[in-house]
């Protein structure tokens, strides 16, 4: 957990940026060899693009930075359990491990609606770790409360 | 089928462009109100990006063109059964229907490895139609034969 904390802190900072833009507050970062390769936050509404989840934007940036489609040995930290699109993207990018800090009961594809990374039918093996972090769920609760009010 | 043929023809043309770039030959187009909104082909290797499947690039372009994340009433034509990432992206973009013309036994998420669009657990409802087209499977067979040789 201590090793992960500094990276989770950065993902939380990204989620806060999304909240400021009135986006669902989700942040993601990609780490390789102990270094942060890319950071991103959800920009689905502000950039008018269905694909612009934090995880997708972080993968996009990491591929551009490293000039490769293969992010072997990379770890993706995300404040919210990834959806089907994002778990699929993680496998396509050959990311080694995903760490997430809040569950998404409605659309999560790691532990909630689907358990994609546990599925041995699929050709790519991705490790994952759920490290609950209150800041991540609090940001989401705040956002949805504001939306209802 | 006759209605679909002209759109499938365009998707096949896109797949041929991918083949010329030594990419897995997959093409996709998005149609709304009977008009083609975007066309794309797989560029994963040539553009060094894990996300650049034909379907993802077609959705990206369509969102940019229509300046919205919601592609309601749009139909995505793709030469190959979409993977988990791409079926997830289709749902995120609220695409109404997917037409595909070859099955992907190894990674397809509509009829093969997963049946995502049949899953009533998920909040978004996507129609689909499998219209086999020999050109699509032939292009793929050619590509993989060349790869083995």
Tab-separated table of C-alpha atoms in Angstrom:
chain	number	residue	atom	x	y	z
A	1	UNK	CA	0.000	0.000	0.000
A	2	UNK	CA	2.795	2.443	0.857
A	3	UNK	CA	4.355	1.840	-2.553
A	4	UNK	CA	1.015	2.538	-4.245
A	5	UNK	CA	0.048	5.628	-2.230
A	6	UNK	CA	1.983	8.246	-4.179
A	7	UNK	CA	0.521	6.986	-7.446
A	8	UNK	CA	-3.023	6.860	-6.075
A	9	UNK	CA	-2.520	10.450	-4.850
A	10	UNK	CA	-1.757	11.506	-8.426
A	11	UNK	CA	-4.817	9.671	-9.770
A	12	UNK	CA	-6.961	11.464	-7.156
A	13	UNK	CA	-5.524	14.808	-8.302
A	14	UNK	CA	-6.582	13.949	-11.842
A	15	UNK	CA	-10.090	13.036	-10.641
A	16	UNK	CA	-10.287	16.449	-8.943
A	17	UNK	CA	-9.507	18.096	-12.295
A	18	UNK	CA	-12.455	16.235	-13.838
A	19	UNK	CA	-14.757	17.391	-11.018
A	20	UNK	CA	-13.792	21.010	-11.702
A	21	UNK	CA	-14.956	20.520	-15.294
A	22	UNK	CA	-18.273	19.023	-14.109
A	23	UNK	CA	-17.212	15.631	-15.400
A	24	UNK	CA	-17.720	12.358	-13.520
A	25	UNK	CA	-14.585	12.591	-11.345
A	26	UNK	CA	-12.312	9.787	-12.473
A	27	UNK	CA	-8.545	10.029	-12.823
A	28	UNK	CA	-5.957	7.562	-14.114
A	29	UNK	CA	-2.210	7.347	-14.349
A	30	UNK	CA	0.153	4.848	-15.938
A	31	UNK	CA	3.387	3.855	-14.247
A	32	UNK	CA	6.308	1.946	-15.725
A	33	UNK	CA	9.582	1.102	-13.961
A	34	UNK	CA	8.369	3.132	-10.992
A	35	UNK	CA	7.897	6.285	-13.086
A	36	UNK	CA	4.707	8.034	-14.133
A	37	UNK	CA	4.348	7.803	-17.940
A	38	UNK	CA	0.959	9.493	-18.346
A	39	UNK	CA	-1.848	11.144	-16.385
A	40	UNK	CA	-5.415	11.800	-17.513
A	41	UNK	CA	-8.909	12.543	-16.297
A	42	UNK	CA	-12.367	11.891	-17.666
A	43	UNK	CA	-13.230	14.410	-20.400
A	44	UNK	CA	-16.186	12.705	-22.004
A	45	UNK	CA	-18.569	15.668	-21.867
A	46	UNK	CA	-16.153	18.605	-22.053
A	47	UNK	CA	-14.443	17.165	-25.128
A	48	UNK	CA	-17.665	15.721	-26.624
A	49	UNK	CA	-16.244	12.260	-27.045
A	50	UNK	CA	-17.669	8.952	-25.829
A	51	UNK	CA	-14.205	7.391	-25.694
A	52	UNK	CA	-12.555	9.925	-23.400
A	53	UNK	CA	-12.637	8.038	-20.123
A	54	UNK	CA	-9.591	8.709	-17.938
A	55	UNK	CA	-8.137	5.255	-18.609
A	56	UNK	CA	-8.450	5.550	-22.412
A	57	UNK	CA	-6.796	8.965	-22.420
A	58	UNK	CA	-3.985	7.699	-20.166
A	59	UNK	CA	-3.355	4.727	-22.506
A	60	UNK	CA	-3.470	7.012	-25.561
A	61	UNK	CA	-0.875	9.333	-24.026
A	62	UNK	CA	1.363	6.492	-22.836
A	63	UNK	CA	1.412	4.878	-26.317
A	64	UNK	CA	2.284	8.232	-27.875
A	65	UNK	CA	5.014	8.933	-25.318
A	66	UNK	CA	6.654	5.514	-25.566
A	67	UNK	CA	5.925	5.217	-29.325
A	68	UNK	CA	4.565	1.704	-28.964
A	69	UNK	CA	1.206	-0.044	-28.734
A	70	UNK	CA	2.640	-2.438	-26.122
A	71	UNK	CA	2.666	-1.158	-22.558
A	72	UNK	CA	4.210	-4.328	-21.127
A	73	UNK	CA	5.029	-4.145	-17.419
A	74	UNK	CA	2.988	-0.962	-17.045
A	75	UNK	CA	0.568	-0.476	-14.156
A	76	UNK	CA	-2.625	1.554	-14.574
A	77	UNK	CA	-3.927	3.310	-11.450
A	78	UNK	CA	-7.509	4.490	-11.695
A	79	UNK	CA	-9.796	6.011	-9.097
A	80	UNK	CA	-12.819	3.998	-10.336
A	81	UNK	CA	-13.243	0.387	-11.407
A	82	UNK	CA	-12.861	0.352	-15.216
A	83	UNK	CA	-15.813	-0.313	-17.550
A	84	UNK	CA	-15.898	-2.916	-20.348
A	85	UNK	CA	-14.347	-0.526	-22.866
A	86	UNK	CA	-11.476	0.313	-20.525
A	87	UNK	CA	-10.761	-3.267	-19.393
A	88	UNK	CA	-10.727	-4.211	-23.088
A	89	UNK	CA	-8.314	-1.368	-23.818
A	90	UNK	CA	-6.053	-2.471	-20.948
A	91	UNK	CA	-5.824	-5.936	-22.516
A	92	UNK	CA	-5.227	-4.518	-25.991
A	93	UNK	CA	-2.328	-2.468	-24.594
A	94	UNK	CA	-0.898	-5.501	-22.738
A	95	UNK	CA	-0.893	-3.561	-19.467
A	96	UNK	CA	0.383	-5.811	-16.675
A	97	UNK	CA	-1.723	-4.675	-13.745
A	98	UNK	CA	-4.639	-2.427	-12.829
A	99	UNK	CA	-5.057	-0.828	-9.384
A	100	UNK	CA	-8.431	0.794	-8.683
A	101	UNK	CA	-9.774	2.565	-5.628
A	102	UNK	CA	-13.588	2.575	-5.827
A	103	UNK	CA	-16.055	0.014	-7.154
A	104	UNK	CA	-18.526	0.798	-9.923
A	105	UNK	CA	-21.561	-1.350	-9.180
A	106	UNK	CA	-23.351	-0.206	-12.344
A	107	UNK	CA	-20.697	-0.637	-14.982
A	108	UNK	CA	-17.480	-2.001	-13.463
A	109	UNK	CA	-15.940	-4.846	-15.429
A	110	UNK	CA	-13.313	-6.082	-12.961
A	111	UNK	CA	-15.365	-7.079	-9.900
A	112	UNK	CA	-18.908	-5.702	-10.357
A	113	UNK	CA	-20.882	-6.338	-13.587
A	114	UNK	CA	-18.129	-8.388	-15.209
A	115	UNK	CA	-14.935	-10.047	-13.998
A	116	UNK	CA	-13.017	-9.713	-17.234
A	117	UNK	CA	-9.532	-10.072	-15.764
A	118	UNK	CA	-10.474	-13.339	-14.028
A	119	UNK	CA	-11.616	-14.836	-17.305
A	120	UNK	CA	-9.184	-17.461	-18.487
A	121	UNK	CA	-11.001	-17.731	-21.863
A	122	UNK	CA	-9.313	-14.504	-22.948
A	123	UNK	CA	-5.777	-14.552	-24.337
A	124	UNK	CA	-4.349	-11.725	-22.186
A	125	UNK	CA	-3.662	-12.011	-18.511
A	126	UNK	CA	-4.019	-8.834	-16.438
A	127	UNK	CA	-3.414	-8.674	-12.681
A	128	UNK	CA	-5.521	-6.370	-10.574
A	129	UNK	CA	-5.758	-5.018	-7.061
A	130	UNK	CA	-8.653	-3.212	-5.416
A	131	UNK	CA	-7.281	-0.699	-2.895
A	132	UNK	CA	-10.284	1.201	-1.484
A	133	UNK	CA	-9.539	4.895	-1.029
A	134	UNK	CA	-12.231	7.052	0.540
A	135	UNK	CA	-11.231	10.121	-1.431
A	136	UNK	CA	-12.204	8.433	-4.691
A	137	UNK	CA	-15.695	7.402	-3.616
A	138	UNK	CA	-16.223	10.744	-1.841
A	139	UNK	CA	-15.485	12.691	-5.036
A	140	UNK	CA	-18.016	10.557	-6.919
A	141	UNK	CA	-20.671	10.954	-4.220
A	142	UNK	CA	-20.165	14.737	-4.225
A	143	UNK	CA	-20.531	14.869	-7.993
A	144	UNK	CA	-23.740	12.832	-8.108
A	145	UNK	CA	-25.237	14.725	-5.163
A	146	UNK	CA	-24.593	18.033	-6.972
A	147	UNK	CA	-26.114	16.575	-10.140
A	148	UNK	CA	-29.313	15.583	-8.291
A	149	UNK	CA	-29.567	18.978	-6.535
B	1	UNK	CA	-29.230	-7.035	-47.043
B	2	UNK	CA	-29.539	-4.830	-50.143
B	3	UNK	CA	-29.820	-1.785	-47.887
B	4	UNK	CA	-26.666	-2.813	-46.054
B	5	UNK	CA	-24.559	-3.756	-49.091
B	6	UNK	CA	-23.302	-0.299	-50.020
B	7	UNK	CA	-22.161	0.333	-46.453
B	8	UNK	CA	-20.471	-3.061	-46.165
B	9	UNK	CA	-18.686	-2.292	-49.463
B	10	UNK	CA	-17.240	0.850	-47.875
B	11	UNK	CA	-16.141	-1.043	-44.762
B	12	UNK	CA	-14.402	-3.598	-47.021
B	13	UNK	CA	-12.585	-0.771	-48.818
B	14	UNK	CA	-11.351	0.444	-45.446
B	15	UNK	CA	-10.165	-3.079	-44.535
B	16	UNK	CA	-8.203	-3.158	-47.817
B	17	UNK	CA	-6.436	0.053	-46.772
B	18	UNK	CA	-5.361	-1.651	-43.531
B	19	UNK	CA	-4.039	-4.657	-45.484
B	20	UNK	CA	-1.884	-2.370	-47.608
B	21	UNK	CA	-0.298	-1.057	-44.405
B	22	UNK	CA	0.359	-4.619	-43.184
B	23	UNK	CA	-2.246	-4.189	-40.480
B	24	UNK	CA	-4.836	-6.811	-39.564
B	25	UNK	CA	-7.394	-5.920	-42.276
B	26	UNK	CA	-10.410	-4.543	-40.468
B	27	UNK	CA	-12.513	-1.604	-41.623
B	28	UNK	CA	-15.441	0.205	-40.015
B	29	UNK	CA	-17.881	2.901	-40.981
B	30	UNK	CA	-20.587	4.739	-39.072
B	31	UNK	CA	-23.898	5.602	-40.689
B	32	UNK	CA	-26.576	7.953	-39.416
B	33	UNK	CA	-29.827	8.842	-41.197
B	34	UNK	CA	-28.634	6.799	-44.165
B	35	UNK	CA	-25.425	8.823	-44.528
B	36	UNK	CA	-21.836	7.836	-43.849
B	37	UNK	CA	-20.506	9.917	-40.940
B	38	UNK	CA	-17.050	8.365	-40.589
B	39	UNK	CA	-14.776	5.697	-42.074
B	40	UNK	CA	-11.680	4.136	-40.519
B	41	UNK	CA	-9.358	1.169	-40.675
B	42	UNK	CA	-7.184	-0.591	-38.161
B	43	UNK	CA	-3.950	1.361	-37.553
B	44	UNK	CA	-2.722	-0.232	-34.362
B	45	UNK	CA	0.807	-1.034	-35.552
B	46	UNK	CA	1.385	1.746	-38.090
B	47	UNK	CA	0.329	4.415	-35.587
B	48	UNK	CA	1.851	2.629	-32.559
B	49	UNK	CA	-1.327	2.761	-30.540
B	50	UNK	CA	-3.145	-0.103	-28.823
B	51	UNK	CA	-6.480	1.705	-29.086
B	52	UNK	CA	-6.502	2.269	-32.841
B	53	UNK	CA	-8.876	-0.497	-33.903
B	54	UNK	CA	-11.056	0.462	-36.884
B	55	UNK	CA	-14.173	0.765	-34.692
B	56	UNK	CA	-12.493	3.054	-32.137
B	57	UNK	CA	-11.148	5.348	-34.845
B	58	UNK	CA	-14.560	5.457	-36.542
B	59	UNK	CA	-16.257	6.411	-33.238
B	60	UNK	CA	-13.564	9.017	-32.515
B	61	UNK	CA	-14.093	10.631	-35.924
B	62	UNK	CA	-17.897	10.488	-35.691
B	63	UNK	CA	-17.907	12.206	-32.264
B	64	UNK	CA	-15.582	14.903	-33.597
B	65	UNK	CA	-17.675	15.419	-36.714
B	66	UNK	CA	-21.018	15.600	-34.925
B	67	UNK	CA	-19.516	17.371	-31.870
B	68	UNK	CA	-21.244	15.037	-29.441
B	69	UNK	CA	-20.400	11.969	-27.368
B	70	UNK	CA	-23.849	10.508	-28.154
B	71	UNK	CA	-24.173	8.702	-31.470
B	72	UNK	CA	-27.841	7.825	-30.970
B	73	UNK	CA	-29.463	6.109	-33.950
B	74	UNK	CA	-26.081	5.504	-35.554
B	75	UNK	CA	-25.174	2.138	-37.076
B	76	UNK	CA	-21.599	0.844	-37.009
B	77	UNK	CA	-20.589	-1.470	-39.862
B	78	UNK	CA	-17.411	-3.428	-39.244
B	79	UNK	CA	-15.773	-6.181	-41.272
B	80	UNK	CA	-14.858	-8.157	-38.124
B	81	UNK	CA	-16.754	-8.981	-34.943
B	82	UNK	CA	-15.751	-6.311	-32.396
B	83	UNK	CA	-13.558	-7.118	-29.372
B	84	UNK	CA	-14.398	-6.270	-25.728
B	85	UNK	CA	-12.869	-2.795	-26.001
B	86	UNK	CA	-14.871	-1.996	-29.121
B	87	UNK	CA	-18.201	-3.400	-27.884
B	88	UNK	CA	-17.658	-1.347	-24.717
B	89	UNK	CA	-16.949	1.750	-26.809
B	90	UNK	CA	-20.113	1.145	-28.863
B	91	UNK	CA	-22.147	1.159	-25.650
B	92	UNK	CA	-20.374	4.240	-24.320
B	93	UNK	CA	-21.246	6.067	-27.566
B	94	UNK	CA	-24.883	4.878	-27.411
B	95	UNK	CA	-24.637	3.463	-30.932
B	96	UNK	CA	-27.939	1.844	-31.872
B	97	UNK	CA	-26.801	-1.108	-33.942
B	98	UNK	CA	-23.695	-3.002	-35.038
B	99	UNK	CA	-23.456	-4.936	-38.313
B	100	UNK	CA	-20.415	-7.202	-38.708
B	101	UNK	CA	-19.360	-9.495	-41.537
B	102	UNK	CA	-16.871	-12.038	-40.118
B	103	UNK	CA	-16.652	-13.763	-36.745
B	104	UNK	CA	-13.626	-13.503	-34.487
B	105	UNK	CA	-13.454	-16.798	-32.637
B	106	UNK	CA	-10.446	-15.679	-30.560
B	107	UNK	CA	-11.567	-12.289	-29.324
B	108	UNK	CA	-15.058	-11.453	-30.591
B	109	UNK	CA	-17.354	-10.054	-27.929
B	110	UNK	CA	-20.716	-10.178	-29.741
B	111	UNK	CA	-21.123	-13.897	-30.560
B	112	UNK	CA	-17.776	-15.633	-29.937
B	113	UNK	CA	-15.892	-15.181	-26.623
B	114	UNK	CA	-18.521	-12.904	-25.102
B	115	UNK	CA	-22.096	-11.983	-25.975
B	116	UNK	CA	-22.002	-8.482	-24.559
B	117	UNK	CA	-24.951	-7.099	-26.526
B	118	UNK	CA	-27.216	-9.930	-25.354
B	119	UNK	CA	-26.438	-9.147	-21.745
B	120	UNK	CA	-29.414	-7.572	-20.050
B	121	UNK	CA	-27.320	-6.787	-16.937
B	122	UNK	CA	-25.788	-3.837	-18.780
B	123	UNK	CA	-27.597	-0.514	-18.953
B	124	UNK	CA	-27.228	0.083	-22.709
B	125	UNK	CA	-29.097	-1.872	-25.327
B	126	UNK	CA	-27.338	-2.392	-28.663
B	127	UNK	CA	-28.878	-4.294	-31.592
B	128	UNK	CA	-26.612	-6.339	-33.825
B	129	UNK	CA	-26.721	-8.286	-37.054
B	130	UNK	CA	-24.173	-10.753	-38.385
B	131	UNK	CA	-24.134	-10.571	-42.192
B	132	UNK	CA	-21.376	-12.916	-43.379
B	133	UNK	CA	-19.419	-11.463	-46.294
B	134	UNK	CA	-16.726	-13.625	-47.865
B	135	UNK	CA	-14.554	-10.650	-48.761
B	136	UNK	CA	-14.040	-9.844	-45.079
B	137	UNK	CA	-12.910	-13.312	-44.020
B	138	UNK	CA	-10.833	-13.684	-47.206
B	139	UNK	CA	-8.875	-10.511	-46.451
B	140	UNK	CA	-8.136	-11.787	-42.940
B	141	UNK	CA	-7.069	-15.236	-44.188
B	142	UNK	CA	-4.739	-13.617	-46.749
B	143	UNK	CA	-3.168	-11.442	-44.080
B	144	UNK	CA	-2.527	-14.286	-41.644
B	145	UNK	CA	-1.229	-16.580	-44.393
B	146	UNK	CA	1.276	-13.898	-45.433
B	147	UNK	CA	2.271	-13.449	-41.791
B	148	UNK	CA	2.970	-17.180	-41.388
B	149	UNK	CA	4.938	-17.362	-44.663
